[in-house]
Structures are given as structure tokens and as C-alpha cells.
Coordinates of C-alpha atoms in Angstrom, one line a residue:
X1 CA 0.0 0.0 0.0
X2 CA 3.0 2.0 1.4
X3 CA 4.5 1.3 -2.4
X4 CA 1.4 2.7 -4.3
X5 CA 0.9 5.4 -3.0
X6 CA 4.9 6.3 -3.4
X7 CA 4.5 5.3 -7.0
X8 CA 1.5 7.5 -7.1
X9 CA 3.5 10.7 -5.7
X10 CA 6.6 10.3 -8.4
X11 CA 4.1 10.6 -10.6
X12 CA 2.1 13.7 -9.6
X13 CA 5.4 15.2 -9.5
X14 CA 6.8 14.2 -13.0
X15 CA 3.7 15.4 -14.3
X16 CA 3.8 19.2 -12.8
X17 CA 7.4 19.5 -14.0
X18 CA 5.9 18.8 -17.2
X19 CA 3.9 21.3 -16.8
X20 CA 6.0 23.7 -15.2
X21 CA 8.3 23.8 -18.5
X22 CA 6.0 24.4 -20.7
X23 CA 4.9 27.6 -19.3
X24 CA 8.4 28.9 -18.8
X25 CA 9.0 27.8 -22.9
X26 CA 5.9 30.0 -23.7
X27 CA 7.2 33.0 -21.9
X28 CA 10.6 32.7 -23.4
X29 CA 9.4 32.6 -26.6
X30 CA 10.8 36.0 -28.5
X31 CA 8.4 38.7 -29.4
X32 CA 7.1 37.9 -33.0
X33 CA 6.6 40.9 -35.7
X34 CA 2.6 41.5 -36.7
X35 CA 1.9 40.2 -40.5
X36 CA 2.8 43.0 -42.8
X37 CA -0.9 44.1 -43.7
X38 CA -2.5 43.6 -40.1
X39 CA -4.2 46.8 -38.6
X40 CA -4.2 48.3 -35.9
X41 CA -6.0 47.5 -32.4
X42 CA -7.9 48.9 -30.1
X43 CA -6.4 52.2 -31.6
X44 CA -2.8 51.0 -31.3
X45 CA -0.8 52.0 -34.2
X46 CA 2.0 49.1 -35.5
X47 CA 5.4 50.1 -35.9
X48 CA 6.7 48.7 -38.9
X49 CA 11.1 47.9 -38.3
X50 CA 11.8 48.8 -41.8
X51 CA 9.9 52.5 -41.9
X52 CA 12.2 53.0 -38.7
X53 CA 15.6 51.9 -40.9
X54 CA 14.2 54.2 -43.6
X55 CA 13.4 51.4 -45.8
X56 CA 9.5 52.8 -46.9
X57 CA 8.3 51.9 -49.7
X58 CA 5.9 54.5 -51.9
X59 CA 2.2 52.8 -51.5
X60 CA 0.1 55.6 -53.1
X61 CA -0.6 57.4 -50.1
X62 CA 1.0 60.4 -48.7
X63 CA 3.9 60.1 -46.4
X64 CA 1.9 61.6 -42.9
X65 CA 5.3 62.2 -41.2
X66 CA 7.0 64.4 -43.7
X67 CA 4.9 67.1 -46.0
X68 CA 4.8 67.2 -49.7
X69 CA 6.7 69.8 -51.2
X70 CA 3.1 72.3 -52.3
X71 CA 3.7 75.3 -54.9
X72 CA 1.4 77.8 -56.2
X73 CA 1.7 79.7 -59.2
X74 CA 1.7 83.5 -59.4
X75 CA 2.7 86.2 -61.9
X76 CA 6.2 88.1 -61.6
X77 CA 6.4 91.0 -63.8
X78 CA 10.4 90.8 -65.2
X79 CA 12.3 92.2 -67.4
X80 CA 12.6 90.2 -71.3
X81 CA 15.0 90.4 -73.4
X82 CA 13.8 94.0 -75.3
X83 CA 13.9 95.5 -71.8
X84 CA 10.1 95.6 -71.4
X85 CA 8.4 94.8 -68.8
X86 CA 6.2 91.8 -69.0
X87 CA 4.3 89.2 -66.8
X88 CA 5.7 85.6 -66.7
X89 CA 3.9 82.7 -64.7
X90 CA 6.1 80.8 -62.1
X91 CA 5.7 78.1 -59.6
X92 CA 6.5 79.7 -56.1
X93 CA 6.1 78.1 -52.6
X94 CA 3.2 77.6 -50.5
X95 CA 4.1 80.4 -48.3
X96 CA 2.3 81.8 -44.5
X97 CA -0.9 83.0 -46.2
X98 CA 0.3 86.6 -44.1
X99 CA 3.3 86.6 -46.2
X100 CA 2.1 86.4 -50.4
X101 CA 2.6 89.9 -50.8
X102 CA 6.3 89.9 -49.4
X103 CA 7.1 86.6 -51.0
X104 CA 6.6 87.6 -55.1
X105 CA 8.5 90.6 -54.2
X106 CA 11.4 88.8 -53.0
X107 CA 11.3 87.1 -56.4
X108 CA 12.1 90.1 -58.4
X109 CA 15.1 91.0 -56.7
X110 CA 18.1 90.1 -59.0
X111 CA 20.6 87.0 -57.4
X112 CA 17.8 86.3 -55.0
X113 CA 15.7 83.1 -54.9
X114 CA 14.0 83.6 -58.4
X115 CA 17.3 83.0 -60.7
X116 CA 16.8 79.3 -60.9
X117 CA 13.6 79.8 -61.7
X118 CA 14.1 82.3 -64.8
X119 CA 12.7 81.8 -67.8
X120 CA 15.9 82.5 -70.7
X121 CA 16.0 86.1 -71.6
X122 CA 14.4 87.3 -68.4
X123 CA 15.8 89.1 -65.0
X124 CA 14.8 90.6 -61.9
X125 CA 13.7 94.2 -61.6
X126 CA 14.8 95.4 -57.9
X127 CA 18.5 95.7 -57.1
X128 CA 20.6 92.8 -55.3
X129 CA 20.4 92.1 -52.0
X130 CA 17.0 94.1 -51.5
X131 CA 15.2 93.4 -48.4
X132 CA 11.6 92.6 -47.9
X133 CA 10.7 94.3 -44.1
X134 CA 7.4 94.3 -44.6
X135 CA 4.0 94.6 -46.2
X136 CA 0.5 96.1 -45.1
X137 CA -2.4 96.3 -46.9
X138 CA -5.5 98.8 -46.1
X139 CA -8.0 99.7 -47.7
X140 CA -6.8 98.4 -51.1
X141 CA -3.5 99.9 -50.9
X142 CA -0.1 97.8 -49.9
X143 CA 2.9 100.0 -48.7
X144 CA 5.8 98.3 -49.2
X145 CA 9.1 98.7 -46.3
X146 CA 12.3 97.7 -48.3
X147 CA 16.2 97.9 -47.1
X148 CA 18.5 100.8 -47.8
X149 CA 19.7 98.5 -50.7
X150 CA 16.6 99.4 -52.6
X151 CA 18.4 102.4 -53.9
X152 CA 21.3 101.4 -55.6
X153 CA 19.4 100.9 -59.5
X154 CA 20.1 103.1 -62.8
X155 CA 17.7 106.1 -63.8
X156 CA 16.6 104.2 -66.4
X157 CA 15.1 101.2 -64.6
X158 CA 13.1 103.3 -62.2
X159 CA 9.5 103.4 -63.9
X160 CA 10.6 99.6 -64.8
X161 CA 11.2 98.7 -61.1
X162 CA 7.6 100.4 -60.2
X163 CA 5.9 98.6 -63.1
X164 CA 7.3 95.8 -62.1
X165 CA 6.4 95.9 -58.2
X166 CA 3.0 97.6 -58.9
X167 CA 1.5 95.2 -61.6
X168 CA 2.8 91.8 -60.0
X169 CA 1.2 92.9 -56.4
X170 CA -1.9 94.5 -58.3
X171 CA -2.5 90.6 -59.8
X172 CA -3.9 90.3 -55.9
X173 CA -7.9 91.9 -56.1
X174 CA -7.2 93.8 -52.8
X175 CA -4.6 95.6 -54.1
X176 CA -5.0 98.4 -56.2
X177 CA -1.9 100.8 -55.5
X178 CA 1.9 100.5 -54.1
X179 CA 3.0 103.1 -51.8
X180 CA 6.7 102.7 -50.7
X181 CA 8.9 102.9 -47.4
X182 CA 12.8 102.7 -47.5
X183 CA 13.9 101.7 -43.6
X184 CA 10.6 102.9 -42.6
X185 CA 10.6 106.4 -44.1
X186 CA 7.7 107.1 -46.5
X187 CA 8.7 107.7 -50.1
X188 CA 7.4 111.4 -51.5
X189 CA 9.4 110.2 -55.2
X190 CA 11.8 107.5 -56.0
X191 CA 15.3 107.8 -54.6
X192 CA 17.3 107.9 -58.3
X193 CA 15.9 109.8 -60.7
X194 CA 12.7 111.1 -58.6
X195 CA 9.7 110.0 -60.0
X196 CA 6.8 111.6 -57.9
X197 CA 5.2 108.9 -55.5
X198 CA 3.5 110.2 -52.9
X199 CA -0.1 109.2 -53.6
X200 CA 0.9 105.9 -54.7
X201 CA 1.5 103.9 -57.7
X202 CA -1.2 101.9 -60.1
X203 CA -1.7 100.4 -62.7
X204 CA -3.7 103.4 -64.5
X205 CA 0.2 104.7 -64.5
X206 CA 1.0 102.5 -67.2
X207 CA 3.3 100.4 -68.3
X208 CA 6.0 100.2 -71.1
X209 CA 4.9 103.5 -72.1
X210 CA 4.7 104.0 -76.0
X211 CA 5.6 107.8 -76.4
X212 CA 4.1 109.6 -79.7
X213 CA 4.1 112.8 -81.5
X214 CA 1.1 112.2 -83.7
X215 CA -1.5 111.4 -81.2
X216 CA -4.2 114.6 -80.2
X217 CA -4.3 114.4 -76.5
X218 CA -6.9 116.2 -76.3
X219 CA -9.2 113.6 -77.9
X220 CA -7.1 110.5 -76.4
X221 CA -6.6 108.2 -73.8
X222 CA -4.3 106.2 -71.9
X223 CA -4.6 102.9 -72.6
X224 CA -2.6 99.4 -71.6
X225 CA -2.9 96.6 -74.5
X226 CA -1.5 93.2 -74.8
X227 CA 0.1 92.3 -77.5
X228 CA 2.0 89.0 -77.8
X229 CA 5.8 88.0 -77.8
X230 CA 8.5 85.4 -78.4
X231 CA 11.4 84.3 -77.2
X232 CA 13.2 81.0 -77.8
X233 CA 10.0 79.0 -77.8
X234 CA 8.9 80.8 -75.6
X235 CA 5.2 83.2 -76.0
X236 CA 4.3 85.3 -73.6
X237 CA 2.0 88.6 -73.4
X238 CA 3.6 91.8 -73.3
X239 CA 1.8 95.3 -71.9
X240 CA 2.3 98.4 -73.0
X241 CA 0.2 102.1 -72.4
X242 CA -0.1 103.7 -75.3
X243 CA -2.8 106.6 -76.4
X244 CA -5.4 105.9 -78.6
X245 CA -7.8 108.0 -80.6
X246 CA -11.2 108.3 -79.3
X247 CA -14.2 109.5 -81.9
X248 CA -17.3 109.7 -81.0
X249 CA -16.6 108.9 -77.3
X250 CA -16.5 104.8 -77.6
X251 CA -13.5 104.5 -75.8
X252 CA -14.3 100.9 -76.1
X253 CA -14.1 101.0 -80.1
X254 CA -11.3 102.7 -80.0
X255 CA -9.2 100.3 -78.1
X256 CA -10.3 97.6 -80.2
X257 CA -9.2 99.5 -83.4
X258 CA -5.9 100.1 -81.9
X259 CA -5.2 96.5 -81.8
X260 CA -6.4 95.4 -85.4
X261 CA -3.8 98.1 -86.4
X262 CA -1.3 96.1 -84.0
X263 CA 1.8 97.7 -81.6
X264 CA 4.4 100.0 -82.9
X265 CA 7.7 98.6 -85.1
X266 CA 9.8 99.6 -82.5
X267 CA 8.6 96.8 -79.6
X268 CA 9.4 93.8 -81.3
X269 CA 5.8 92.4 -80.6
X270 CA 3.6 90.9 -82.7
X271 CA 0.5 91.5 -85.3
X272 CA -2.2 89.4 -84.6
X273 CA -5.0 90.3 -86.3
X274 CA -5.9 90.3 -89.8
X275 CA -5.9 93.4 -92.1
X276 CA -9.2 93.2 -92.8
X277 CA -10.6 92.5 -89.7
X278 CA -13.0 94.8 -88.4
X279 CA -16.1 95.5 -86.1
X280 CA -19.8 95.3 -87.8
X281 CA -21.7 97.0 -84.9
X282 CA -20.8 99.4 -81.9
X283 CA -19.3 97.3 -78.7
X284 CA -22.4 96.9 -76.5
X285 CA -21.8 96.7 -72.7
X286 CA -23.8 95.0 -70.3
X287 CA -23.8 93.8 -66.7
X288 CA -19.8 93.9 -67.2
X289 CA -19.6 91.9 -70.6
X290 CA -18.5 93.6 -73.7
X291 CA -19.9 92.4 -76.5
X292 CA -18.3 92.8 -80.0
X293 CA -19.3 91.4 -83.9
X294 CA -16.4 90.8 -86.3
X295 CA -16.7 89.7 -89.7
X296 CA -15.4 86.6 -90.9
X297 CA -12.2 88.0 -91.2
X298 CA -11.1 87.5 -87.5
X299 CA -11.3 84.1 -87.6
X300 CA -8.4 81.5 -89.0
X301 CA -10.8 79.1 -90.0
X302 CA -14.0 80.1 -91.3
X303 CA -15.3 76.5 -91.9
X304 CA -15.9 75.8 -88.1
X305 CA -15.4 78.9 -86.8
X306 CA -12.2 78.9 -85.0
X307 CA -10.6 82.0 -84.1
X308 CA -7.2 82.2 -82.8
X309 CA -6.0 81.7 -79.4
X310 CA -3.5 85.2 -79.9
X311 CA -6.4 87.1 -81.1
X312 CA -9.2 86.2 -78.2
X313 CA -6.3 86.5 -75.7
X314 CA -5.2 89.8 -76.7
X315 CA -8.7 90.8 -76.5
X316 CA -9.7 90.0 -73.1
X317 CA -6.5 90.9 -71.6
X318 CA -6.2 94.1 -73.2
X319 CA -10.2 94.8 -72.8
X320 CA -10.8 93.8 -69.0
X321 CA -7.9 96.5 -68.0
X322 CA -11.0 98.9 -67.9
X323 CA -12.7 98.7 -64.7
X324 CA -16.3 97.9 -66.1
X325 CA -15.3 95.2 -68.3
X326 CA -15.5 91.5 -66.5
X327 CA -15.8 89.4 -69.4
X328 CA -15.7 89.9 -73.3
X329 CA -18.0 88.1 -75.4
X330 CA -17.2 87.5 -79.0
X331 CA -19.8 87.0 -82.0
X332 CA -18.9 86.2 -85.7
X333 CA -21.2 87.5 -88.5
X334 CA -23.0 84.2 -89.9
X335 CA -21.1 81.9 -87.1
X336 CA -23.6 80.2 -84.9
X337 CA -20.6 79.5 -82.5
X338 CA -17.1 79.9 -82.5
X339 CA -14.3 78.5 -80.9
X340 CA -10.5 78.2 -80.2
X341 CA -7.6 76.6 -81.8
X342 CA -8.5 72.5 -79.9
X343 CA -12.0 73.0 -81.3
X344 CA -13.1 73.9 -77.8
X345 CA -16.2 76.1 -78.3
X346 CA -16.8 79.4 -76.2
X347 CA -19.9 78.7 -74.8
X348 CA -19.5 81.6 -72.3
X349 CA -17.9 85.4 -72.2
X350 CA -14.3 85.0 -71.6
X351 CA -12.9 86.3 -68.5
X352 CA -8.8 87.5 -67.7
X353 CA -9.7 84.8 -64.8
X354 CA -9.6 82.1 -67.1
X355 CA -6.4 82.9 -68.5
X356 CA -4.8 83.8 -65.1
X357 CA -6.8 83.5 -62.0
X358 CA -6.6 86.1 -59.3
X359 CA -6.2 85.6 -56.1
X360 CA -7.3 87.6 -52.8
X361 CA -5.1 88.5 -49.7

């Protein structure tokens, strides 16, 4: 009896040492990594070895721990390669949405952050190592603080440099004029050749001013047409203020007439129009659209009515410089519809919007 129940004892005990290793096994086992698609738990997030050893791999979604590089693109007004003044289209940084106005500026200043960014033939307006120190905006008018280096230019880039600042920060519809500061101190007229400043500068000031002895004042006005460019591949729009004959008081005729008859020789910019284009009936405006009825003759195929891209976009750039013009709206005599050089039709008045979109501050 004494026997059994010793036999019985050995073997209560063999089996709990059994047992007793295989719990210590299982705790020893080492910690296994998740299967590479599982999810998360209970909100727990799984940390994957190779992100940590910078081994990602690119899975179509964003990367949440690092930001993706984000540009915008905004209108600089530099310097081509006649020495006019014209607008060219670049890809800037996302920038503090406090600090758009200060940021194109900083791109026209020659060696500064816009050289790589040049298109060929083109340069900054404002002199190296210009300063930024600040821009307000009130009531529609920015005032611009720049450093001391602001005033080393020629005399004969000075209405280029306030072009150029005035018309890239006017692209923004709450700005209407510049004023300048140097260090802080108001500017009554510019610091080289003294061009008056004190109320401001816009963009009724002009640009690339076309001088000429044949014009009567009297019966004139100041007007800013596009006409378009080239440069190794390279088309662009090109503004110049020029005066133009008024009869009969339709300012609005007489700007269109101006550019059938296309710029002067001496700008190196192009004709688009054909000679014998011309108006049938008196621009009508309503509601902001401008309404105008060529003949056939506008048009570069008369078949399906397609009228070139230069020609509609020298139109609406040149016509929506007025303040009551939104949108111009083009009709062909005996031309149900037309539309441009992809056989896209203009359904609706074109605005200077859809060529290059404005932006508020």
C-alpha cells in the first residue's frame, strides 16, 4: 500500500514538471513581428522595423510624417529680353498665407531666390540684395518697407522697377496701389531719378509707355494693350500704355481698333490680327460683358469657326484693364458659335480669370 501510494506521488510530480516547463517555454518565446498588412487595435498604431531603418516603400498614399513639397503659381512681372516689362507665370512656394505679398517681391530681386527659376532672356527688376521688411495692406493699398539696398538701381530702370512691383502685387484683387517705405521712411518720389510717389502707384500709370508725337491728346486716352511675344519658344503677353484716338466717345471701339492696327515697329511684338478685320456694330456693354461682332475675317478658320487663341487673348487681356469690363464676349457674323484653336467652343464670355486667375489676400 505504502509502495502505491509512493509510485502515485513520483508521478504527480513528473507530471507538474511537465507542466511547469511548458509555461516557462511559452514565456521565453521571443516577441514575434505583426503580419505585414495587419491593422491596428484597439487604436494602437503598428510600428513597422523597416519605416524605422528608412526602408518605406511608396504605396500611393502620402507620407503623414514628412509634408509634400506644395507650390502655387503667381505672376512676376520681369524684365525680357527687349527691356520691357512683361508678366511671366512661375511656380513659387506655398508660403504663410500673411506673407504672399512679401514673397513675389522677393522674387524680383536680381541674385535672390528667383534666378533658378528664370525663364531664358528674363531678370529681376529690384537691385541685389533688397530686403523685404514688410507689407500692409489697407483699404486696397499695400505700402511696401524695403532695405537701404533698394536704392542702388540706374535712372533708367526706375518706372521699370515700379511697373514691375505695382503690376505683379496688383495681380492680388485687394490691391489696387503700391506706396513705398525705405527703412521705414515714407517715399514722397523715388530715390534715383525722382519720379513723384506720394499718392501711390497703379496700374492706370502704365506700363512700357509708348511715347508719340502724332497722337491729339486732347481727344485720347491712356490705354494698356496686350500684345504677344516670343522668345526661344517661348510666347508670352507683353503690356504696353499707349494713347489711342477716341471719336465719337466709344473709348471701347477705340481700343479695339488700336489692336487690329497692332503695336508699334519699334517693340518687337507681334500683329495678330488680320488686315481686314473689323467690327460690324458698336461694342455693346452689359452687366460687365463687352460684346463685340467681327466679320469673318477675325477668324483663322471660317469653316468651323475657330478664331485664334492670340487674337481672343489679346482681347480680353487688353479689354478687361478697364474697370467695367468683366468678361468679353465674341460674336462672328454668320457663325452660330465659335471656338479656339482644340475646337473647344466658347460657350460663355471669356474672362482674364480664365487665363490667369486672381487671387485675394
Amino acid at each position: 500500500m505504502r509502495k502505491r501510494y509512493l509510485l502515485i506521488l513520483l508521478a504527480s510530480l513528473c507530471t507538474l514538471l511537465l507542466l511547469t516547463g511548458c509555461f516557462q517555454g511559452e514565456q521565453s518565446l521571443p516577441d514575434m513581428d505583426p503580419p505585414p498588412n495587419a491593422e491596428a487595435v484597439d487604436g494602437q498604431e503598428n510600428q513597422a522595423t523597416d519605416n524605422e531603418a528608412g526602408n518605406t516603400e511608396d504605396t500611393g498614399e502620402a507620407d503623414q510624417t514628412e509634408e509634400p513639397n506644395q507650390t502655387v503659381l503667381r505672376q512676376l512681372f520681369l524684365l525680357d529680353s527687349n527691356g520691357l516689362v512683361a508678366p511671366q507665370s512661375v511656380e513659387l512656394p506655398v508660403p504663410d498665407s500673411k506673407a504672399v505679398a512679401s514673397q513675389v517681391l522677393e522674387y524680383l530681386v536680381q541674385d535672390g531666390p528667383v534666378t533658378s527659376l528664370l525663364p531664358n532672356g528674363f531678370q529681376a527688376v529690384l537691385p541685389a540684395g533688397t530686403e523685404v521688411l514688410g507689407v500692409s495692406i489697407e483699404e486696397g493699398t499695400a505700402t511696401v518697407d524695403l532695405s537701404e539696398e533698394f536704392n542702388e538701381y540706374a535712372a533708367q530702370d526706375e518706372k521699370k522697377i515700379l511697373e514691375a512691383m505695382t503690376f505683379t502685387l496688383t495681380q492680388f484683387d485687394t490691391i489696387d496701389r503700391v506706396k513705398l517705405r525705405v527703412s521705414g521712411k515714407d517715399l514722397t518720389s523715388m530715390p534715383v531719378d525722382g519720379t513723384p510717389i506720394s499718392n501711390g502707384y497703379t496700374r492706370a500709370n502704365g506700363i512700357n509707355i509708348v511715347q508719340s508725337d502724332t497722337i491729339d491728346l486732347i481727344n485720347s486716352k491712356a490705354v494698356t494693350m496686350y500684345f504677344p511675344t516670343e522668345h526661344d519658344d517661348n510666347q508670352y503677353f507683353v503690356p504696353v500704355t499707349q494713347y489711342v484716338e477716341v471719336k465719337d466717345g466709344d473709348v471701347h471701339q477705340a481700343i479695339v481698333d488700336a489692336l487690329i492696327e497692332g503695336p508699334t515697329y519699334d517693340t518687337n511684338l507681334m500683329h495678330v490680327f488680320n488686315d481686314q478685320t473689323m467690327l460690324l456694330d458698336d461694342p455693346k456693354l452689359n452687366s460687365g460683358v463687352l460684346e463685340l461682332v467681327f466679320n469673318q475675317d477675325v477668324l483663322i478658320d471660317k469653316g468651323n469657326g475657330v478664331i485664334p487663341d492670340e487674337v481672343m487673348e489679346t482681347l480680353v487681356r487688353t479689354l478687361t484693364e478697364q474697370e467695367s469690363i468683366e468678361a468679353v464676349n465674341i460674336k462672328v457674323e454668320n457663325v452660330e458659335q465659335i471656338a479656339n484653336e482644340n475646337g473647344e467652343v466658347y460657350s460663355e464670355p471669356v474672362t482674364r480669370e480664365s487665363l490667369s486667375p486672381s487671387e485675394k489676400l
